[in-house]
mmCIF file of N, CA and C in Angstrom:
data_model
loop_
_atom_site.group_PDB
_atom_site.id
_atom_site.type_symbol
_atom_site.label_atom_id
_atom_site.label_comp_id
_atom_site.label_asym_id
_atom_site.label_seq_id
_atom_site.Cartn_x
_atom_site.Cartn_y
_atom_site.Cartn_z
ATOM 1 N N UNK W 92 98.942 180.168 153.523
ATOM 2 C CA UNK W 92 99.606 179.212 152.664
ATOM 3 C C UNK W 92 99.127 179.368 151.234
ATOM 4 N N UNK W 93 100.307 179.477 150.800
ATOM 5 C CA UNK W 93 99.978 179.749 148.797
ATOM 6 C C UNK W 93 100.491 178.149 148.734
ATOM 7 N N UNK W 94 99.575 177.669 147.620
ATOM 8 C CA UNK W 94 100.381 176.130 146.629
ATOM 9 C C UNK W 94 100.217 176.674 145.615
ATOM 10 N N UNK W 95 101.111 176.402 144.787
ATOM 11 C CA UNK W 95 102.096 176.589 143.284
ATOM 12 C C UNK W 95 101.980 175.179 142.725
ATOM 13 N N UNK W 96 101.510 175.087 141.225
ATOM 14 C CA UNK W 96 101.621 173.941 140.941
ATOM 15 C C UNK W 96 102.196 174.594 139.129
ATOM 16 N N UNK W 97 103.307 174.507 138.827
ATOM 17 C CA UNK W 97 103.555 174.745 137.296
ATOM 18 C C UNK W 97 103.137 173.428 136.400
ATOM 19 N N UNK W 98 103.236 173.982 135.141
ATOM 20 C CA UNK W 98 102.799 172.606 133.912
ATOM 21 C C UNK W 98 103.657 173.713 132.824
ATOM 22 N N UNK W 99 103.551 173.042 131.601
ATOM 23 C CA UNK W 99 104.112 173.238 130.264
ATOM 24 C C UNK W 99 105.283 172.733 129.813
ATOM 25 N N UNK W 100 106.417 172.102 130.650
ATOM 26 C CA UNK W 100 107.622 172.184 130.521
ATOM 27 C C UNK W 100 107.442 171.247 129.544
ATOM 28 N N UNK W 101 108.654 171.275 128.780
ATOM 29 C CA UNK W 101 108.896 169.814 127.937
ATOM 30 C C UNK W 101 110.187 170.094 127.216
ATOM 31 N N UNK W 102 110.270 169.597 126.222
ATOM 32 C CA UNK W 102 111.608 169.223 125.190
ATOM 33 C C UNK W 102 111.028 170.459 124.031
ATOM 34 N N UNK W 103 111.895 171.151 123.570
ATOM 35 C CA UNK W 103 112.013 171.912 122.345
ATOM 36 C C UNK W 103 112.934 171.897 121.730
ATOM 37 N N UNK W 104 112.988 172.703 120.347
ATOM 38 C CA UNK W 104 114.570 172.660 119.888
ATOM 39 C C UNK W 104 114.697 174.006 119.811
ATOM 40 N N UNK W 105 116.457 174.969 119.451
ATOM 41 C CA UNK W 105 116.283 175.938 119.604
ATOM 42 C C UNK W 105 115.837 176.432 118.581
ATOM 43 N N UNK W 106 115.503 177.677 118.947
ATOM 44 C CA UNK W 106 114.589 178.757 118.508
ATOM 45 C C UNK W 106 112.775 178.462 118.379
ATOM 46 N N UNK W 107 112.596 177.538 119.438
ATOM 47 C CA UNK W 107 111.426 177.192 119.513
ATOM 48 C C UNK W 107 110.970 178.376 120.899
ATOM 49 N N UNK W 108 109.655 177.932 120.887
ATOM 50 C CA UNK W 108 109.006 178.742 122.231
ATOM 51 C C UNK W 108 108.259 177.745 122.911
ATOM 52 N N UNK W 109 107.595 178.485 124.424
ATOM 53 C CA UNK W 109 107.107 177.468 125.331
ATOM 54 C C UNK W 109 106.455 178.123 126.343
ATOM 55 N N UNK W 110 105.159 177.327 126.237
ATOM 56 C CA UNK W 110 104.640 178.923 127.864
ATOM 57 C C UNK W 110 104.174 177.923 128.921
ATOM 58 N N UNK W 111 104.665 178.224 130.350
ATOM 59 C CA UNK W 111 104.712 178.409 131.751
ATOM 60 C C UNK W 111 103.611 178.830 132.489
ATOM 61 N N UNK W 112 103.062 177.490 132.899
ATOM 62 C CA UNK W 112 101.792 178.101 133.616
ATOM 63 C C UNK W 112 102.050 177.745 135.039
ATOM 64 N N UNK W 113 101.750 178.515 135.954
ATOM 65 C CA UNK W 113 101.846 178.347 137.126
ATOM 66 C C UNK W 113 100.227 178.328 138.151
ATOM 67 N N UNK W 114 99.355 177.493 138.411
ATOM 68 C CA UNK W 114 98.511 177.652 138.790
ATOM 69 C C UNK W 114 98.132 177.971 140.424
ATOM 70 N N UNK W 115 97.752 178.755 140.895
ATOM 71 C CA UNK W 115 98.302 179.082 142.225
ATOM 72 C C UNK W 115 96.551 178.792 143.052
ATOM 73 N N UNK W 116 96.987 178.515 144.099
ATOM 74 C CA UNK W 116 95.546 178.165 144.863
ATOM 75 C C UNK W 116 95.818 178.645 146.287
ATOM 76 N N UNK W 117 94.527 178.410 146.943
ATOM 77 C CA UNK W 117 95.128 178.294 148.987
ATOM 78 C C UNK W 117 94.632 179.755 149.293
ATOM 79 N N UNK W 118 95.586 180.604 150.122
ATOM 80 C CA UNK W 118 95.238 181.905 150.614
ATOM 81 C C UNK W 118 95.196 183.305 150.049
ATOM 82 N N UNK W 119 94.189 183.422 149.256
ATOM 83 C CA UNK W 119 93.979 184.990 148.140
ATOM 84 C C UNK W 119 95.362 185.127 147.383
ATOM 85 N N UNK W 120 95.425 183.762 146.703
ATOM 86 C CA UNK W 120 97.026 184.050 145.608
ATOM 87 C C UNK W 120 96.963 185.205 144.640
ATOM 88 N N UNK W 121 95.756 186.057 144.845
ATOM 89 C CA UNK W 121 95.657 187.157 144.063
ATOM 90 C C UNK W 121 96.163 188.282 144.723
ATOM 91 N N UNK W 122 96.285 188.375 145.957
ATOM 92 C CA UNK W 122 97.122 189.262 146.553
ATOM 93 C C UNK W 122 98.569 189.195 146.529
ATOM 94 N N UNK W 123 99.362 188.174 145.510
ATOM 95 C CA UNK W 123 100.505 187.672 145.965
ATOM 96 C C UNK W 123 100.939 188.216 144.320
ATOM 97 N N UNK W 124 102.723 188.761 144.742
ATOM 98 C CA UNK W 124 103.208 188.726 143.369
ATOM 99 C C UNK W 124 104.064 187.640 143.548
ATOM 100 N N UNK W 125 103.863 187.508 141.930
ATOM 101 C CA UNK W 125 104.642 186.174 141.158
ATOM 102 C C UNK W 125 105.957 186.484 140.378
ATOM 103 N N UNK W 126 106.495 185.466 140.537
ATOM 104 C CA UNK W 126 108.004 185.418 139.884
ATOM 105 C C UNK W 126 107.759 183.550 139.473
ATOM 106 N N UNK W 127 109.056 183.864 138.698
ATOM 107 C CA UNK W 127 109.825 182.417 137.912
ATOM 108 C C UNK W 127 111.459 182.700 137.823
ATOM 109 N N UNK W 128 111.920 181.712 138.930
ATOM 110 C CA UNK W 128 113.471 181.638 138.889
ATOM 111 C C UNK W 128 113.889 180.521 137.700
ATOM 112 N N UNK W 129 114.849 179.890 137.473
ATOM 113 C CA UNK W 129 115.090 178.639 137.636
ATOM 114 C C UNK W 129 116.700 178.292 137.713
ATOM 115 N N UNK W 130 116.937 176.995 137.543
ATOM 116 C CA UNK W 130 118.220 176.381 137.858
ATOM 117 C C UNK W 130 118.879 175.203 136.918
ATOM 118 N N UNK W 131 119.628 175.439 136.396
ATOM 119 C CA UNK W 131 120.514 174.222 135.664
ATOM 120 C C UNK W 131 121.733 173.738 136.657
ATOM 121 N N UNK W 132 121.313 172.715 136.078
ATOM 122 C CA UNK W 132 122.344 171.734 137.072
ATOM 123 C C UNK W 132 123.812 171.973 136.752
ATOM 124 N N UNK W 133 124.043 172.407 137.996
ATOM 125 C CA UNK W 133 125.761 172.610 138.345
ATOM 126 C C UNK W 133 125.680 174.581 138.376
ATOM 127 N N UNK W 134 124.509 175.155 138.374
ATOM 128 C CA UNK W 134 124.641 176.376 138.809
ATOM 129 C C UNK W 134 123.734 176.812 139.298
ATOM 130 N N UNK W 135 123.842 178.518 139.131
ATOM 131 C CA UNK W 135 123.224 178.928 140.391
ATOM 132 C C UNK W 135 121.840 179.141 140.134
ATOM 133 N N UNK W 136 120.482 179.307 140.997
ATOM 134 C CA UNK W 136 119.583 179.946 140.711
ATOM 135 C C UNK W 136 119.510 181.119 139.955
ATOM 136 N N UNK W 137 118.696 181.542 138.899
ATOM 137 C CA UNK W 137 118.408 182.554 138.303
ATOM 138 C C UNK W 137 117.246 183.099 138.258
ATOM 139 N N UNK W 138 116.896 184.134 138.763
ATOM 140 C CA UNK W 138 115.818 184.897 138.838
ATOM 141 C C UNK W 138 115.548 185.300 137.304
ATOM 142 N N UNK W 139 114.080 184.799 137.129
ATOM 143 C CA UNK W 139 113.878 184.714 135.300
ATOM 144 C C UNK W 139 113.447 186.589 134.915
ATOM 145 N N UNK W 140 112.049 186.245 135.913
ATOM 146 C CA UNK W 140 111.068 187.217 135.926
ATOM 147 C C UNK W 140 109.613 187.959 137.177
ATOM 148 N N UNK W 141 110.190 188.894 137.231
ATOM 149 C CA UNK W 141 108.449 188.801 138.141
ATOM 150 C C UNK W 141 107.376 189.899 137.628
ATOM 151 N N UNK W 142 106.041 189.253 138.368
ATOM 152 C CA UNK W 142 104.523 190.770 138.116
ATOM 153 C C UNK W 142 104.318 191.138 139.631
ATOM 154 N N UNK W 143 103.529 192.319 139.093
ATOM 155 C CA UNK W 143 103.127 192.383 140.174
ATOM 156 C C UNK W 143 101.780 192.197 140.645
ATOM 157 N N UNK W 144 100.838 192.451 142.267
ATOM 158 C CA UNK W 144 100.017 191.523 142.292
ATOM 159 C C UNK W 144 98.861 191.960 141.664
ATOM 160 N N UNK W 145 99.160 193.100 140.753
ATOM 161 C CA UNK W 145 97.982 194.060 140.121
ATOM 162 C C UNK W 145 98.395 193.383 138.491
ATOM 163 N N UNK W 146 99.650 192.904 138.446
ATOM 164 C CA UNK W 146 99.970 192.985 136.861
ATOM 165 C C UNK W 146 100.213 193.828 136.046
ATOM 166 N N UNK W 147 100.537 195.019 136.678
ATOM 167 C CA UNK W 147 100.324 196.171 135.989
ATOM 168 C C UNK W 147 102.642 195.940 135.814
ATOM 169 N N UNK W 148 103.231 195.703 136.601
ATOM 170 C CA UNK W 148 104.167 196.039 136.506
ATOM 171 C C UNK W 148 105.304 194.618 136.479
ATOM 172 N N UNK W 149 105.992 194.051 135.537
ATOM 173 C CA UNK W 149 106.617 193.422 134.774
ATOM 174 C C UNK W 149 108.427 193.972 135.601
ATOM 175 N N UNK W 150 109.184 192.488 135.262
ATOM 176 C CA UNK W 150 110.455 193.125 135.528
ATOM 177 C C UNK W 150 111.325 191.946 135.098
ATOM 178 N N UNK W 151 111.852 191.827 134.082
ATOM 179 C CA UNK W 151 113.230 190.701 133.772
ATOM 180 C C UNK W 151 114.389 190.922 133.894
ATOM 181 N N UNK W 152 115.133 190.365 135.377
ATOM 182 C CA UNK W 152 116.580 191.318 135.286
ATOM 183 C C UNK W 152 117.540 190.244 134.873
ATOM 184 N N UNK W 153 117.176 189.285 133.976
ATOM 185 C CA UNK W 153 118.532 188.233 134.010
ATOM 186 C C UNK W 153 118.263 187.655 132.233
ATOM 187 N N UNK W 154 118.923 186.682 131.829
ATOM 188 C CA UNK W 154 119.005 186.442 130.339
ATOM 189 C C UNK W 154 118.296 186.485 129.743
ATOM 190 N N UNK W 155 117.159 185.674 130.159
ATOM 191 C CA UNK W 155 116.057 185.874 129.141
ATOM 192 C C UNK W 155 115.046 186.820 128.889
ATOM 193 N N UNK W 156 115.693 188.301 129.235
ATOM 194 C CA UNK W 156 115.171 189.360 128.593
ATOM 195 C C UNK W 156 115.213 189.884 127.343
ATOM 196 N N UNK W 157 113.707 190.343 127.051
ATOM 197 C CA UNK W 157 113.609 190.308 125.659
ATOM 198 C C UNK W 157 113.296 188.972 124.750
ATOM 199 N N UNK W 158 113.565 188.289 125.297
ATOM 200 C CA UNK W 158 112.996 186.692 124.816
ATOM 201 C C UNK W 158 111.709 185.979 125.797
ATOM 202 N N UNK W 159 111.540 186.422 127.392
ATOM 203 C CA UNK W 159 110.402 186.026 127.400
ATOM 204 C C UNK W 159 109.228 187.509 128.215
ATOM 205 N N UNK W 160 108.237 186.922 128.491
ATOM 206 C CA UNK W 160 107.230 187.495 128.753
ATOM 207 C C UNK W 160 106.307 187.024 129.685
ATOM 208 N N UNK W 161 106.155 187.628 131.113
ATOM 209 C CA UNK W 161 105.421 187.198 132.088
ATOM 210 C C UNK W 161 103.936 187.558 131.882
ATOM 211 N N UNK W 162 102.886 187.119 132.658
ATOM 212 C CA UNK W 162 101.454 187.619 132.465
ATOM 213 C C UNK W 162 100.743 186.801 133.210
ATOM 214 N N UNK W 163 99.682 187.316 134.129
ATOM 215 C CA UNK W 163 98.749 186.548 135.033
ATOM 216 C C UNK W 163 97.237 187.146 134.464
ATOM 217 N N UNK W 164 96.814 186.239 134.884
ATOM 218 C CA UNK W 164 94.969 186.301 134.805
ATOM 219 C C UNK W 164 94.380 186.543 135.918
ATOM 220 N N UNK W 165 93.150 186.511 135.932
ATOM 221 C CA UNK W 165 92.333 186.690 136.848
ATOM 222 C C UNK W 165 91.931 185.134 137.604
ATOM 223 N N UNK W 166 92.125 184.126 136.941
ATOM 224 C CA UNK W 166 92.091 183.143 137.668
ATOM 225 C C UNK W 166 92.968 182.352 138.468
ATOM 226 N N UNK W 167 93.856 183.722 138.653
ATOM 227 C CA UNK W 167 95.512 182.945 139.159
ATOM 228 C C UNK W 167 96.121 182.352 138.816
ATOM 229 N N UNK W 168 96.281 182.340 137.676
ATOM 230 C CA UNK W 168 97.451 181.930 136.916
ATOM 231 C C UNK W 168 98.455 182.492 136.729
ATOM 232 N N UNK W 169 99.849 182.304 136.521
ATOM 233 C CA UNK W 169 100.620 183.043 135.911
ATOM 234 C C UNK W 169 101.442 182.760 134.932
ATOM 235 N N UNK W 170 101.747 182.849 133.705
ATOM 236 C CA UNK W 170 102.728 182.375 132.770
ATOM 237 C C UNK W 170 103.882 183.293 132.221
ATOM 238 N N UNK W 171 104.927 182.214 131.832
ATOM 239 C CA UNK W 171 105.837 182.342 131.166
ATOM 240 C C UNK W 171 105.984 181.927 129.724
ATOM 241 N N UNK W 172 105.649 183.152 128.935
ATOM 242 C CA UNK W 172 106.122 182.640 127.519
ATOM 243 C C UNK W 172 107.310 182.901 126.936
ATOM 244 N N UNK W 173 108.052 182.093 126.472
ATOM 245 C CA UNK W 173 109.618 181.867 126.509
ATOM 246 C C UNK W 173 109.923 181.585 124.977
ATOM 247 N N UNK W 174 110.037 182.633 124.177
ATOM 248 C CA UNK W 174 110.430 182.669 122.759
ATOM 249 C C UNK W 174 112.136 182.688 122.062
ATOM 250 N N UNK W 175 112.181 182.054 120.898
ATOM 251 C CA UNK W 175 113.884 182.049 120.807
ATOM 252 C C UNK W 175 114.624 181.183 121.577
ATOM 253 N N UNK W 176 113.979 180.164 121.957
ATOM 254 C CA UNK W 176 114.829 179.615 123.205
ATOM 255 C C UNK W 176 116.408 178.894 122.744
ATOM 256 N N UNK W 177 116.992 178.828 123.610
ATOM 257 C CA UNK W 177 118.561 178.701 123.526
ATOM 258 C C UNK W 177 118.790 176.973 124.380
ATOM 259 N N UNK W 178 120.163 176.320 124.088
ATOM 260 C CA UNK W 178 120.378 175.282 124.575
ATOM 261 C C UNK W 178 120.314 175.791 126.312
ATOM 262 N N UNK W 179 121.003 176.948 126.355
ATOM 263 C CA UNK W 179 121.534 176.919 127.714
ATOM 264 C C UNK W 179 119.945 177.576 128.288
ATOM 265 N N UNK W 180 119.225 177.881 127.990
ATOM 266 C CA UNK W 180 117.471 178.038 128.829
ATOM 267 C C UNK W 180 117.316 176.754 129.068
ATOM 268 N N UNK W 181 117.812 175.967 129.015
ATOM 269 C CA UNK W 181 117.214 174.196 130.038
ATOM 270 C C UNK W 181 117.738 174.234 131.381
ATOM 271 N N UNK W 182 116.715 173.974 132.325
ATOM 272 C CA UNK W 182 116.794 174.333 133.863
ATOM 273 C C UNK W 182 115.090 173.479 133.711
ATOM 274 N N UNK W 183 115.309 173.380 135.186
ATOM 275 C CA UNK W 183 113.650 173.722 135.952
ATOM 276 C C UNK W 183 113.639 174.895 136.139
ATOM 277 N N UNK W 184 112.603 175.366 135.948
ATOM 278 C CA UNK W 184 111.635 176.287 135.580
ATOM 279 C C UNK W 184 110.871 176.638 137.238
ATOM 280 N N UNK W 185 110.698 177.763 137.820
ATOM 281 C CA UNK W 185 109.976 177.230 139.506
ATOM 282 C C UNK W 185 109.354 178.613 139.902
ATOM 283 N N UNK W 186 108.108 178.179 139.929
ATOM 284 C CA UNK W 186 106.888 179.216 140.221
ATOM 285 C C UNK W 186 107.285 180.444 141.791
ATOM 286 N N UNK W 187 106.872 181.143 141.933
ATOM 287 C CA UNK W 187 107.679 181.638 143.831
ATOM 288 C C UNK W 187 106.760 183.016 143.773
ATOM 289 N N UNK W 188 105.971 182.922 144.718
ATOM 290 C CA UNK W 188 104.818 183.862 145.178
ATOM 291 C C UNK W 188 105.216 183.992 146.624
ATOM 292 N N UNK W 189 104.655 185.542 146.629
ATOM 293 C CA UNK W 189 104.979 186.410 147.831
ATOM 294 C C UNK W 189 103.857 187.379 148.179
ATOM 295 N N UNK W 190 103.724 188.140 148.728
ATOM 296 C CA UNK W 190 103.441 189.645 149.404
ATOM 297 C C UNK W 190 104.072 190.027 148.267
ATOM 298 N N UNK W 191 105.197 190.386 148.354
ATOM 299 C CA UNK W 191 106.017 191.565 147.689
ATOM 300 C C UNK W 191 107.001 190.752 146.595
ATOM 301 N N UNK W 192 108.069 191.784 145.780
ATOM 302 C CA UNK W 192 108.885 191.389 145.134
ATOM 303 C C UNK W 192 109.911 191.036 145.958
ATOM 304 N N UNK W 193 109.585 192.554 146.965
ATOM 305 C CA UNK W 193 110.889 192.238 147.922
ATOM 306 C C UNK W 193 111.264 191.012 149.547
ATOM 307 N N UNK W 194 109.764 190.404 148.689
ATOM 308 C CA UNK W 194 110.197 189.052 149.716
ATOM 309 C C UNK W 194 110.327 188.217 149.058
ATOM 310 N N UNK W 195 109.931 187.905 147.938
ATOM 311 C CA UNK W 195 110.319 187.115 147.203
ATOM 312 C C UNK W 195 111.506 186.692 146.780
ATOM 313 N N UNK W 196 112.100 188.224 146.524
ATOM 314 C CA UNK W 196 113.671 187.928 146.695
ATOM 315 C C UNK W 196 114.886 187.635 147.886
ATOM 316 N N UNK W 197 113.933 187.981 149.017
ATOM 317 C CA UNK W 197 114.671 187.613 150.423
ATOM 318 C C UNK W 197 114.512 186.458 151.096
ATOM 319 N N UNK W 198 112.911 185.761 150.651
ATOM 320 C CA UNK W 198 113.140 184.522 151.180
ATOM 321 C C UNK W 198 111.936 184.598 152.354
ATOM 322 N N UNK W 199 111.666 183.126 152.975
ATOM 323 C CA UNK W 199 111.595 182.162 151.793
ATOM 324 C C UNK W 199 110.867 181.835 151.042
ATOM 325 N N UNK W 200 109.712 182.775 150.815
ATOM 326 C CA UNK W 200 108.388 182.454 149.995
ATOM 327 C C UNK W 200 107.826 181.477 149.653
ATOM 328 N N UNK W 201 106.553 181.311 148.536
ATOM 329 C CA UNK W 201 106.042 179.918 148.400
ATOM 330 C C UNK W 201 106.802 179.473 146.818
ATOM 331 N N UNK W 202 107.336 178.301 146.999
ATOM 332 C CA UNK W 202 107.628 177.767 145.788
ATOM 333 C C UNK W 202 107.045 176.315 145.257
ATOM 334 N N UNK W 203 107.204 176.338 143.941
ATOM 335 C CA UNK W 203 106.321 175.395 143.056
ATOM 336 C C UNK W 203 107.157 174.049 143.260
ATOM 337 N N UNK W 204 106.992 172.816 142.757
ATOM 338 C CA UNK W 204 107.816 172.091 142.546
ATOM 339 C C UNK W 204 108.645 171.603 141.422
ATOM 340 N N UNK W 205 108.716 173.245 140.283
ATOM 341 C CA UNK W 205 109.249 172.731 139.073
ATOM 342 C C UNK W 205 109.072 172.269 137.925
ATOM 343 N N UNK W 206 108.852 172.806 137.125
ATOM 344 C CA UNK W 206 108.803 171.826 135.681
ATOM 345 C C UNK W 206 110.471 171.746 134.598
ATOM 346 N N UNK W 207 110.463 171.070 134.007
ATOM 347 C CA UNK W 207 112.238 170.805 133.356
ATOM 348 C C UNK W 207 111.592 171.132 132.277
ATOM 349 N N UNK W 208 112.820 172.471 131.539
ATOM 350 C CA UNK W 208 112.577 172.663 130.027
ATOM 351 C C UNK W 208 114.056 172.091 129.688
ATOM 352 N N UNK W 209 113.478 171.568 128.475
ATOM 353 C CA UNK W 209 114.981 171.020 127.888
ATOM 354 C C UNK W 209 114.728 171.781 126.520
ATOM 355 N N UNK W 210 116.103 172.487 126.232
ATOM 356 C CA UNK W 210 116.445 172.808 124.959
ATOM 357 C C UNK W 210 117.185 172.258 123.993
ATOM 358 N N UNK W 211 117.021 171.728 122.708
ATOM 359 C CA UNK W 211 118.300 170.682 122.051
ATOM 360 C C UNK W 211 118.807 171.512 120.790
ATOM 361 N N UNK W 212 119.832 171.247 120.920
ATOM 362 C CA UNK W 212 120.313 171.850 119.597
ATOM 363 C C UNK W 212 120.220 171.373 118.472
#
């Protein structure tokens, strides 16, 4: 059992930034790679970003590429720093640790309970 606990979220305006901490505890969360999906209401999940469990290897396949930047520590952490932000980047925000990338993306891995970024114009 991995627990996920995120913090940082809050209110910005655009073209502000915001970083995503995900603090991970429980069973060697250092063996686990990390991702950050999230979701705005009335659509679908979006896979933000993931590392891997070395950190050595990074991957953003959805909008906010090029605008943000994943990175973990040694104390299990993992963050999201989220630069340029846009109205439509407001979602919860949701931590999701695995073994692999490729379970992470298959399901059902460990997930956080969320933090809400709001963007205002």
């Amino acid at each position: 059992q991995v627990q996920l606990v995120e913090s940082g979220g809050g209110v910005v305006q655009a073209g502000g930034s915001l970083r995503l901490s995900c603090a991970a505890s429980g069973r060697t969360p250092r063996g686990y790679a990390m991702a950050w999906f999230r979701q705005a209401p009335g659509k679908e999940r979006e896979f933000v970003a993931t590392i891997s469990r070395s950190g050595e290897s990074t991957y953003y396949p959805g909008s906010m590429k090029g605008r943000c930047t994943i990175s973990r520590d040694n104390a299990n952490t993992v963050y999201l720093q989220m630069n340029s932000l846009k109205p439509e980047d407001t979602a919860v925000y949701y931590c999701v640790a695995d073994r692999t990338v490729g379970k992470i993306l298959s399901g059902p891995a460990y997930w956080g309970q969320g933090t809400q970024v709001t963007v205002s114009s």
